PDB file of C-alpha atoms in Angstrom:
ATOM      1  CA  UNK A   8      10.680 310.899 394.880  1.00 39.00           C
ATOM      2  CA  UNK A   9       7.017 311.247 395.927  1.00 46.00           C
ATOM      3  CA  UNK A  10       5.926 310.406 392.362  1.00 45.00           C
ATOM      4  CA  UNK A  11       8.127 307.327 392.329  1.00 40.00           C
ATOM      5  CA  UNK A  12       6.720 306.113 395.640  1.00 35.00           C
ATOM      6  CA  UNK A  13       3.157 306.720 394.452  1.00 42.00           C
ATOM      7  CA  UNK A  14       3.876 304.832 391.239  1.00 41.00           C
ATOM      8  CA  UNK A  15       5.336 301.867 393.130  1.00 41.00           C
ATOM      9  CA  UNK A  16       2.385 301.835 395.499  1.00 41.00           C
ATOM     10  CA  UNK A  17      -0.003 301.798 392.544  1.00 42.00           C
ATOM     11  CA  UNK A  18       1.914 298.981 390.879  1.00 44.00           C
ATOM     12  CA  UNK A  19       1.856 296.892 394.033  1.00 41.00           C
ATOM     13  CA  UNK A  20      -1.873 297.495 394.352  1.00 38.00           C
ATOM     14  CA  UNK A  21      -3.064 296.737 390.811  1.00 44.00           C
ATOM     15  CA  UNK A  22      -0.459 294.306 389.456  1.00 55.00           C
ATOM     16  CA  UNK A  23      -1.202 290.620 390.085  1.00 64.00           C
ATOM     17  CA  UNK A  24       1.780 289.063 391.866  1.00 85.00           C
ATOM     18  CA  UNK A  25       3.476 285.874 390.743  1.00 91.00           C
ATOM     19  CA  UNK A  26       1.803 282.857 392.302  1.00 92.00           C
ATOM     20  CA  UNK A  27       2.862 279.217 392.007  1.00 91.00           C
ATOM     21  CA  UNK A  28      -0.646 278.130 393.004  1.00 91.00           C
ATOM     22  CA  UNK A  29      -2.444 279.987 390.205  1.00 94.00           C
ATOM     23  CA  UNK A  30      -2.258 279.464 386.408  1.00 95.00           C
ATOM     24  CA  UNK A  31      -0.858 282.133 384.137  1.00 95.00           C
ATOM     25  CA  UNK A  32      -3.272 284.471 382.366  1.00 91.00           C
ATOM     26  CA  UNK A  33      -2.669 282.709 379.033  1.00 93.00           C
ATOM     27  CA  UNK A  34      -0.808 279.738 377.540  1.00 92.00           C
ATOM     28  CA  UNK A  35       1.644 281.634 375.383  1.00 93.00           C
ATOM     29  CA  UNK A  36       1.810 284.800 373.307  1.00 91.00           C
ATOM     30  CA  UNK A  37       5.239 284.317 371.742  1.00 92.00           C
ATOM     31  CA  UNK A  38       5.932 281.654 369.120  1.00 91.00           C
ATOM     32  CA  UNK A  39       9.018 280.362 370.910  1.00 91.00           C
ATOM     33  CA  UNK A  40      12.151 278.702 369.520  1.00 95.00           C
ATOM     34  CA  UNK A  41      12.778 275.271 368.052  1.00 95.00           C
ATOM     35  CA  UNK A  42      15.759 273.158 369.089  1.00 96.00           C
ATOM     36  CA  UNK A  43      17.380 273.533 365.677  1.00 94.00           C
ATOM     37  CA  UNK A  44      20.624 274.897 364.252  1.00 94.00           C
ATOM     38  CA  UNK A  45      21.258 278.618 364.892  1.00 95.00           C
ATOM     39  CA  UNK A  46      20.379 279.757 361.364  1.00 93.00           C
ATOM     40  CA  UNK A  47      16.870 278.404 361.932  1.00 91.00           C
ATOM     41  CA  UNK A  48      16.687 280.512 365.110  1.00 91.00           C
ATOM     42  CA  UNK A  49      17.485 283.724 363.249  1.00 90.00           C
ATOM     43  CA  UNK A  50      21.250 283.919 363.830  1.00 94.00           C
ATOM     44  CA  UNK A  51      23.369 285.240 360.953  1.00 92.00           C
ATOM     45  CA  UNK A  52      27.080 285.899 361.365  1.00 92.00           C
ATOM     46  CA  UNK A  53      28.961 288.097 358.881  1.00 94.00           C
ATOM     47  CA  UNK A  54      32.682 288.788 358.533  1.00 95.00           C
ATOM     48  CA  UNK A  55      32.551 291.618 361.077  1.00 95.00           C
ATOM     49  CA  UNK A  56      30.902 289.293 363.584  1.00 94.00           C
ATOM     50  CA  UNK A  57      33.543 286.630 363.001  1.00 95.00           C
ATOM     51  CA  UNK A  58      36.225 289.240 363.614  1.00 96.00           C
ATOM     52  CA  UNK A  59      34.600 290.266 366.907  1.00 93.00           C
ATOM     53  CA  UNK A  60      34.495 286.660 368.096  1.00 93.00           C
ATOM     54  CA  UNK A  61      38.132 286.153 367.077  1.00 92.00           C
ATOM     55  CA  UNK A  62      39.087 289.180 369.195  1.00 92.00           C
ATOM     56  CA  UNK A  63      37.310 287.726 372.249  1.00 88.00           C
ATOM     57  CA  UNK A  64      34.274 290.024 372.092  1.00 89.00           C
ATOM     58  CA  UNK A  65      30.652 288.818 371.931  1.00 90.00           C
ATOM     59  CA  UNK A  66      28.296 289.562 369.081  1.00 91.00           C
ATOM     60  CA  UNK A  67      25.265 291.210 370.678  1.00 88.00           C
ATOM     61  CA  UNK A  68      21.901 292.469 369.495  1.00 87.00           C
ATOM     62  CA  UNK A  69      19.213 293.922 371.777  1.00 84.00           C
ATOM     63  CA  UNK A  70      16.070 295.461 370.346  1.00 81.00           C
ATOM     64  CA  UNK A  71      12.618 296.574 371.368  1.00 79.00           C
ATOM     65  CA  UNK A  72       9.807 294.637 369.670  1.00 76.00           C
ATOM     66  CA  UNK A  73       6.738 296.732 370.226  1.00 72.00           C
ATOM     67  CA  UNK A  74       5.857 298.658 373.336  1.00 68.00           C
ATOM     68  CA  UNK A  75       6.283 295.916 375.943  1.00 82.00           C
ATOM     69  CA  UNK A  76       8.647 293.379 374.326  1.00 85.00           C
ATOM     70  CA  UNK A  77      12.430 293.074 374.197  1.00 86.00           C
ATOM     71  CA  UNK A  78      14.457 290.597 372.130  1.00 88.00           C
ATOM     72  CA  UNK A  79      18.142 289.749 372.739  1.00 89.00           C
ATOM     73  CA  UNK A  80      20.638 287.634 370.812  1.00 92.00           C
ATOM     74  CA  UNK A  81      24.237 286.839 371.687  1.00 92.00           C
ATOM     75  CA  UNK A  82      27.016 284.760 370.168  1.00 95.00           C
ATOM     76  CA  UNK A  83      30.102 284.123 372.281  1.00 94.00           C
ATOM     77  CA  UNK A  84      33.248 282.033 371.838  1.00 94.00           C
ATOM     78  CA  UNK A  85      34.280 279.886 374.817  1.00 95.00           C
ATOM     79  CA  UNK A  86      37.644 278.149 375.203  1.00 94.00           C
ATOM     80  CA  UNK A  87      36.266 274.822 376.450  1.00 95.00           C
ATOM     81  CA  UNK A  88      34.507 271.864 374.798  1.00 96.00           C
ATOM     82  CA  UNK A  89      30.682 271.954 374.698  1.00 96.00           C
ATOM     83  CA  UNK A  90      30.242 269.470 377.554  1.00 95.00           C
ATOM     84  CA  UNK A  91      31.559 272.053 380.035  1.00 95.00           C
ATOM     85  CA  UNK A  92      29.330 274.765 378.627  1.00 96.00           C
ATOM     86  CA  UNK A  93      26.332 272.525 379.268  1.00 96.00           C
ATOM     87  CA  UNK A  94      27.617 271.696 382.757  1.00 94.00           C
ATOM     88  CA  UNK A  95      27.439 275.403 383.574  1.00 94.00           C
ATOM     89  CA  UNK A  96      24.204 276.230 381.734  1.00 95.00           C
ATOM     90  CA  UNK A  97      22.365 273.357 383.418  1.00 96.00           C
ATOM     91  CA  UNK A  98      23.683 274.216 386.891  1.00 95.00           C
ATOM     92  CA  UNK A  99      20.619 276.305 387.794  1.00 95.00           C
ATOM     93  CA  UNK A 100      21.562 276.490 391.463  1.00 94.00           C
ATOM     94  CA  UNK A 101      24.674 278.497 390.541  1.00 92.00           C
ATOM     95  CA  UNK A 102      22.781 281.261 388.701  1.00 91.00           C
ATOM     96  CA  UNK A 103      22.433 283.597 391.712  1.00 90.00           C
ATOM     97  CA  UNK A 104      26.181 283.347 392.312  1.00 87.00           C
ATOM     98  CA  UNK A 105      27.354 283.949 388.775  1.00 84.00           C
ATOM     99  CA  UNK A 106      24.557 285.899 387.046  1.00 83.00           C
ATOM    100  CA  UNK A 107      24.284 289.513 388.108  1.00 78.00           C
ATOM    101  CA  UNK A 108      20.636 290.398 388.827  1.00 81.00           C
ATOM    102  CA  UNK A 109      19.375 286.859 389.503  1.00 89.00           C
ATOM    103  CA  UNK A 110      18.752 286.683 393.250  1.00 91.00           C
ATOM    104  CA  UNK A 111      17.307 283.153 393.373  1.00 95.00           C
ATOM    105  CA  UNK A 112      16.825 280.130 391.144  1.00 96.00           C
ATOM    106  CA  UNK A 113      15.212 276.932 392.428  1.00 97.00           C
ATOM    107  CA  UNK A 114      14.435 273.791 390.413  1.00 98.00           C
ATOM    108  CA  UNK A 115      11.020 272.389 391.370  1.00 98.00           C
ATOM    109  CA  UNK A 116      10.733 269.616 388.780  1.00 98.00           C
ATOM    110  CA  UNK A 117      13.202 267.665 386.638  1.00 97.00           C
ATOM    111  CA  UNK A 118      12.659 264.583 384.477  1.00 96.00           C
ATOM    112  CA  UNK A 119      13.955 262.748 381.390  1.00 95.00           C
ATOM    113  CA  UNK A 120      11.534 261.360 378.833  1.00 92.00           C
ATOM    114  CA  UNK A 121      11.848 258.367 376.487  1.00 91.00           C
ATOM    115  CA  UNK A 122      13.051 260.606 373.625  1.00 90.00           C
ATOM    116  CA  UNK A 123      16.225 261.477 375.528  1.00 92.00           C
ATOM    117  CA  UNK A 124      14.976 264.973 376.365  1.00 96.00           C
ATOM    118  CA  UNK A 125      15.249 266.522 379.811  1.00 97.00           C
ATOM    119  CA  UNK A 126      12.565 268.891 381.092  1.00 98.00           C
ATOM    120  CA  UNK A 127      13.581 271.192 383.943  1.00 98.00           C
ATOM    121  CA  UNK A 128      11.188 273.601 385.653  1.00 98.00           C
ATOM    122  CA  UNK A 129      12.632 276.365 387.801  1.00 98.00           C
ATOM    123  CA  UNK A 130      11.583 279.457 389.732  1.00 98.00           C
ATOM    124  CA  UNK A 131      13.600 282.610 389.042  1.00 96.00           C
ATOM    125  CA  UNK A 132      13.755 285.806 391.036  1.00 94.00           C
ATOM    126  CA  UNK A 133      15.341 288.824 389.375  1.00 88.00           C
ATOM    127  CA  UNK A 134      16.004 292.179 390.999  1.00 83.00           C
ATOM    128  CA  UNK A 135      16.235 295.182 388.704  1.00 76.00           C
ATOM    129  CA  UNK A 136      16.613 298.394 390.674  1.00 72.00           C
ATOM    130  CA  UNK A 137      13.617 298.677 393.021  1.00 76.00           C
ATOM    131  CA  UNK A 138      11.707 296.060 391.052  1.00 79.00           C
ATOM    132  CA  UNK A 139      11.626 292.354 391.847  1.00 86.00           C
ATOM    133  CA  UNK A 140      10.288 289.953 389.252  1.00 89.00           C
ATOM    134  CA  UNK A 141       9.438 286.318 389.899  1.00 95.00           C
ATOM    135  CA  UNK A 142       8.777 283.949 387.031  1.00 96.00           C
ATOM    136  CA  UNK A 143       8.565 280.236 386.338  1.00 98.00           C
ATOM    137  CA  UNK A 144      10.351 278.661 383.355  1.00 98.00           C
ATOM    138  CA  UNK A 145      10.091 275.264 381.700  1.00 98.00           C
ATOM    139  CA  UNK A 146      13.392 274.343 380.012  1.00 98.00           C
ATOM    140  CA  UNK A 147      13.645 271.537 377.447  1.00 98.00           C
ATOM    141  CA  UNK A 148      17.208 270.233 376.923  1.00 98.00           C
ATOM    142  CA  UNK A 149      17.974 267.941 373.984  1.00 97.00           C
ATOM    143  CA  UNK A 150      21.586 266.679 374.236  1.00 96.00           C
ATOM    144  CA  UNK A 151      21.634 265.012 370.796  1.00 95.00           C
ATOM    145  CA  UNK A 152      20.980 268.413 369.218  1.00 96.00           C
ATOM    146  CA  UNK A 153      23.159 270.306 371.717  1.00 97.00           C
ATOM    147  CA  UNK A 154      20.242 272.657 372.186  1.00 98.00           C
ATOM    148  CA  UNK A 155      17.879 273.887 374.884  1.00 98.00           C
ATOM    149  CA  UNK A 156      14.748 276.008 374.664  1.00 98.00           C
ATOM    150  CA  UNK A 157      12.465 277.409 377.319  1.00 97.00           C
ATOM    151  CA  UNK A 158       9.184 279.188 377.851  1.00 97.00           C
ATOM    152  CA  UNK A 159       7.065 280.129 380.842  1.00 98.00           C
ATOM    153  CA  UNK A 160       5.500 277.352 382.883  1.00 98.00           C
ATOM    154  CA  UNK A 161       1.927 278.429 382.183  1.00 97.00           C
ATOM    155  CA  UNK A 162       0.580 276.325 385.048  1.00 97.00           C
ATOM    156  CA  UNK A 163       1.986 279.028 387.344  1.00 97.00           C
ATOM    157  CA  UNK A 164       1.459 282.786 387.275  1.00 97.00           C
ATOM    158  CA  UNK A 165       4.620 284.781 386.512  1.00 97.00           C
ATOM    159  CA  UNK A 166       5.356 288.490 386.801  1.00 94.00           C
ATOM    160  CA  UNK A 167       6.479 288.405 383.155  1.00 92.00           C
ATOM    161  CA  UNK A 168       3.687 288.341 380.594  1.00 94.00           C
ATOM    162  CA  UNK A 169       5.662 285.900 378.443  1.00 95.00           C
ATOM    163  CA  UNK A 170       9.238 284.705 378.004  1.00 95.00           C
ATOM    164  CA  UNK A 171      10.891 282.292 375.567  1.00 96.00           C
ATOM    165  CA  UNK A 172      14.537 281.465 374.941  1.00 95.00           C
ATOM    166  CA  UNK A 173      17.190 279.383 373.248  1.00 96.00           C
ATOM    167  CA  UNK A 174      20.659 277.980 373.934  1.00 97.00           C
ATOM    168  CA  UNK A 175      22.729 276.162 371.293  1.00 97.00           C
ATOM    169  CA  UNK A 176      26.374 275.079 371.511  1.00 97.00           C
ATOM    170  CA  UNK A 177      28.576 274.186 368.517  1.00 97.00           C
ATOM    171  CA  UNK A 178      32.078 272.656 368.880  1.00 97.00           C
ATOM    172  CA  UNK A 179      34.948 274.639 367.354  1.00 95.00           C
ATOM    173  CA  UNK A 180      38.730 274.338 367.087  1.00 94.00           C
ATOM    174  CA  UNK A 181      38.618 270.580 366.651  1.00 95.00           C
ATOM    175  CA  UNK A 182      36.310 270.163 369.633  1.00 94.00           C
ATOM    176  CA  UNK A 183      38.455 272.080 372.130  1.00 94.00           C
ATOM    177  CA  UNK A 184      36.306 275.213 371.988  1.00 96.00           C
ATOM    178  CA  UNK A 185      32.645 276.149 371.699  1.00 97.00           C
ATOM    179  CA  UNK A 186      30.530 278.723 369.944  1.00 97.00           C
ATOM    180  CA  UNK A 187      27.528 279.537 372.100  1.00 96.00           C
ATOM    181  CA  UNK A 188      24.277 280.987 370.749  1.00 96.00           C
ATOM    182  CA  UNK A 189      21.810 282.541 373.165  1.00 94.00           C
ATOM    183  CA  UNK A 190      18.494 284.257 372.456  1.00 93.00           C
ATOM    184  CA  UNK A 191      15.522 285.330 374.500  1.00 92.00           C
ATOM    185  CA  UNK A 192      12.342 287.322 373.947  1.00 92.00           C
ATOM    186  CA  UNK A 193      10.312 288.810 376.775  1.00 91.00           C
ATOM    187  CA  UNK A 194       6.892 290.446 376.922  1.00 91.00           C
ATOM    188  CA  UNK A 195       6.510 292.629 380.000  1.00 87.00           C
ATOM    189  CA  UNK A 196       3.311 293.714 381.717  1.00 85.00           C
ATOM    190  CA  UNK A 197       2.420 297.284 380.745  1.00 83.00           C
ATOM    191  CA  UNK A 198       3.154 298.555 384.273  1.00 78.00           C
ATOM    192  CA  UNK A 199       6.910 297.816 383.934  1.00 78.00           C
ATOM    193  CA  UNK A 200       8.775 301.048 382.988  1.00 79.00           C
ATOM    194  CA  UNK A 201      10.927 301.149 379.856  1.00 75.00           C
ATOM    195  CA  UNK A 202      14.260 301.494 381.704  1.00 77.00           C
ATOM    196  CA  UNK A 203      13.438 298.416 383.795  1.00 77.00           C
ATOM    197  CA  UNK A 204      12.758 296.437 380.609  1.00 77.00           C
ATOM    198  CA  UNK A 205      16.174 297.348 379.231  1.00 74.00           C
ATOM    199  CA  UNK A 206      17.841 296.572 382.565  1.00 76.00           C
ATOM    200  CA  UNK A 207      16.119 293.184 382.635  1.00 74.00           C
ATOM    201  CA  UNK A 208      17.413 292.534 379.103  1.00 72.00           C
ATOM    202  CA  UNK A 209      20.904 293.293 380.388  1.00 71.00           C
ATOM    203  CA  UNK A 210      20.400 290.755 383.204  1.00 68.00           C
ATOM    204  CA  UNK A 211      19.256 288.168 380.653  1.00 65.00           C
ATOM    205  CA  UNK A 212      22.272 288.903 378.479  1.00 65.00           C
ATOM    206  CA  UNK A 213      24.536 288.401 381.494  1.00 61.00           C
ATOM    207  CA  UNK A 214      23.545 284.726 381.501  1.00 57.00           C
ATOM    208  CA  UNK A 215      25.277 284.271 378.165  1.00 57.00           C
ATOM    209  CA  UNK A 216      28.278 286.565 378.470  1.00 67.00           C
ATOM    210  CA  UNK A 217      29.456 287.766 381.841  1.00 68.00           C
ATOM    211  CA  UNK A 218      30.591 284.613 383.616  1.00 82.00           C
ATOM    212  CA  UNK A 219      30.080 281.761 381.176  1.00 89.00           C
ATOM    213  CA  UNK A 220      33.686 281.309 380.063  1.00 89.00           C
ATOM    214  CA  UNK A 221      35.376 281.557 383.506  1.00 91.00           C
ATOM    215  CA  UNK A 222      32.735 279.194 384.907  1.00 91.00           C
ATOM    216  CA  UNK A 223      33.417 276.716 382.093  1.00 93.00           C
ATOM    217  CA  UNK A 224      37.162 276.941 382.684  1.00 92.00           C
ATOM    218  CA  UNK A 225      36.612 276.362 386.390  1.00 91.00           C
ATOM    219  CA  UNK A 226      34.457 273.300 385.668  1.00 90.00           C
ATOM    220  CA  UNK A 227      37.077 271.923 383.298  1.00 91.00           C
ATOM    221  CA  UNK A 228      39.883 272.502 385.800  1.00 90.00           C
ATOM    222  CA  UNK A 229      37.935 270.746 388.544  1.00 85.00           C
ATOM    223  CA  UNK A 230      37.475 267.715 386.305  1.00 81.00           C
ATOM    224  CA  UNK A 231      41.188 267.682 385.432  1.00 73.00           C
ATOM    225  CA  UNK A 232      40.885 268.191 381.681  1.00 58.00           C
ATOM    226  CA  UNK A 233      43.017 271.275 381.221  1.00 51.00           C
ATOM    227  CA  UNK A 234      46.506 270.929 379.795  1.00 50.00           C
ATOM    228  CA  UNK A 235      49.424 271.757 382.074  1.00 42.00           C
ATOM    229  CA  UNK A 236      49.603 275.413 380.985  1.00 45.00           C
ATOM    230  CA  UNK A 237      45.841 275.819 381.148  1.00 47.00           C
ATOM    231  CA  UNK A 238      45.657 274.130 384.537  1.00 42.00           C
ATOM    232  CA  UNK A 239      48.332 276.413 385.968  1.00 41.00           C
ATOM    233  CA  UNK A 240      46.512 279.455 384.574  1.00 44.00           C
ATOM    234  CA  UNK A 241      43.207 278.252 386.017  1.00 40.00           C
ATOM    235  CA  UNK A 242      44.788 277.635 389.417  1.00 38.00           C
ATOM    236  CA  UNK A 243      46.319 281.117 389.375  1.00 41.00           C
ATOM    237  CA  UNK A 244      42.907 282.567 388.510  1.00 42.00           C
ATOM    238  CA  UNK A 245      41.230 280.677 391.325  1.00 38.00           C
ATOM    239  CA  UNK A 246      43.966 281.699 393.758  1.00 38.00           C
ATOM    240  CA  UNK A 247      43.468 285.322 392.760  1.00 43.00           C
ATOM    241  CA  UNK A 248      39.782 284.919 393.608  1.00 41.00           C
ATOM    242  CA  UNK A 249      37.119 283.908 391.120  1.00 38.00           C
ATOM    243  CA  UNK A 250      34.830 286.858 391.932  1.00 43.00           C
ATOM    244  CA  UNK A 251      37.590 289.278 390.877  1.00 47.00           C
ATOM    245  CA  UNK A 252      38.136 287.389 387.640  1.00 45.00           C
ATOM    246  CA  UNK A 253      34.415 287.320 387.010  1.00 41.00           C
ATOM    247  CA  UNK A 254      34.155 291.036 387.709  1.00 44.00           C
ATOM    248  CA  UNK A 255      36.932 291.821 385.223  1.00 48.00           C
ATOM    249  CA  UNK A 256      35.210 289.754 382.534  1.00 45.00           C
ATOM    250  CA  UNK A 257      31.841 291.321 383.388  1.00 40.00           C
ATOM    251  CA  UNK A 258      33.271 294.801 382.854  1.00 49.00           C
ATOM    252  CA  UNK A 259      34.929 293.811 379.581  1.00 49.00           C
ATOM    253  CA  UNK A 260      31.894 292.023 378.145  1.00 44.00           C
ATOM    254  CA  UNK A 261      29.366 294.620 379.225  1.00 43.00           C
ATOM    255  CA  UNK A 262      31.413 297.480 377.781  1.00 44.00           C
ATOM    256  CA  UNK A 263      30.690 295.820 374.466  1.00 43.00           C
ATOM    257  CA  UNK A 264      27.083 295.027 375.360  1.00 37.00           C
ATOM    258  CA  UNK A 265      26.240 298.580 376.401  1.00 37.00           C
ATOM    259  CA  UNK A 266      27.224 299.868 372.959  1.00 40.00           C
ATOM    260  CA  UNK A 267      24.328 297.859 371.577  1.00 39.00           C
ATOM    261  CA  UNK A 268      21.750 298.849 374.195  1.00 37.00           C
ATOM    262  CA  UNK A 269      18.969 301.043 372.786  1.00 39.00           C
ATOM    263  CA  UNK A 270      18.326 304.253 374.668  1.00 39.00           C
ATOM    264  CA  UNK A 271      14.999 304.550 376.468  1.00 38.00           C
ATOM    265  CA  UNK A 272      13.321 307.899 376.801  1.00 37.00           C
TER     266      UNK A 272
END
């Protein structure tokens, strides 16, 4: 315990804290993603992956990329049209409620440009064990491509060394369902321990898996676009208590996710 406390004290002393009034140490280490189809973002789905999606399980890959970097990719099938997926993904204020590990998320700038692209800048606070990480992201959403990418807002200093990511949503089942592609790559400062990096990757993966589908179903029910059977099922789920439903899905999804988590020594 004494060693842990000494380590934390050292970290707090030497590590520069996130600061919205100071620029980041650089303007990007990672190449980032393009708002293109999933195959251009490195997604490849084989027959085994298709079978997993058909069974209701996500396709997950988490890997270490060098000493301080972690890359995650997820594909998940959602039983709502893409518009409801985007309703949930773009509802940044709801992240602390539905994403385990995100303690705060505040939008500080939002604007559309003449190309029909929306730029959203938000502050995130993530808690992983005893560690709290604050970082600032600039999201670029392009509705015509059903795609969103993000990277750090380099005008502000984040606790993460670098972070880039990708969302893409494809309609399935004649437009009644969605296939969601999610990827992120993070470079951590060298003072962040390996287990914390993997735990942070699990938090990031939770954005794409744990509560996405129940949140989409809730959004669709609220807008009155479920069929009679679906609406009754949604009402029953809400009456039972959404947090319980979310918790059940979290346990199911993360049982699958944990099988893919690399061990950290």
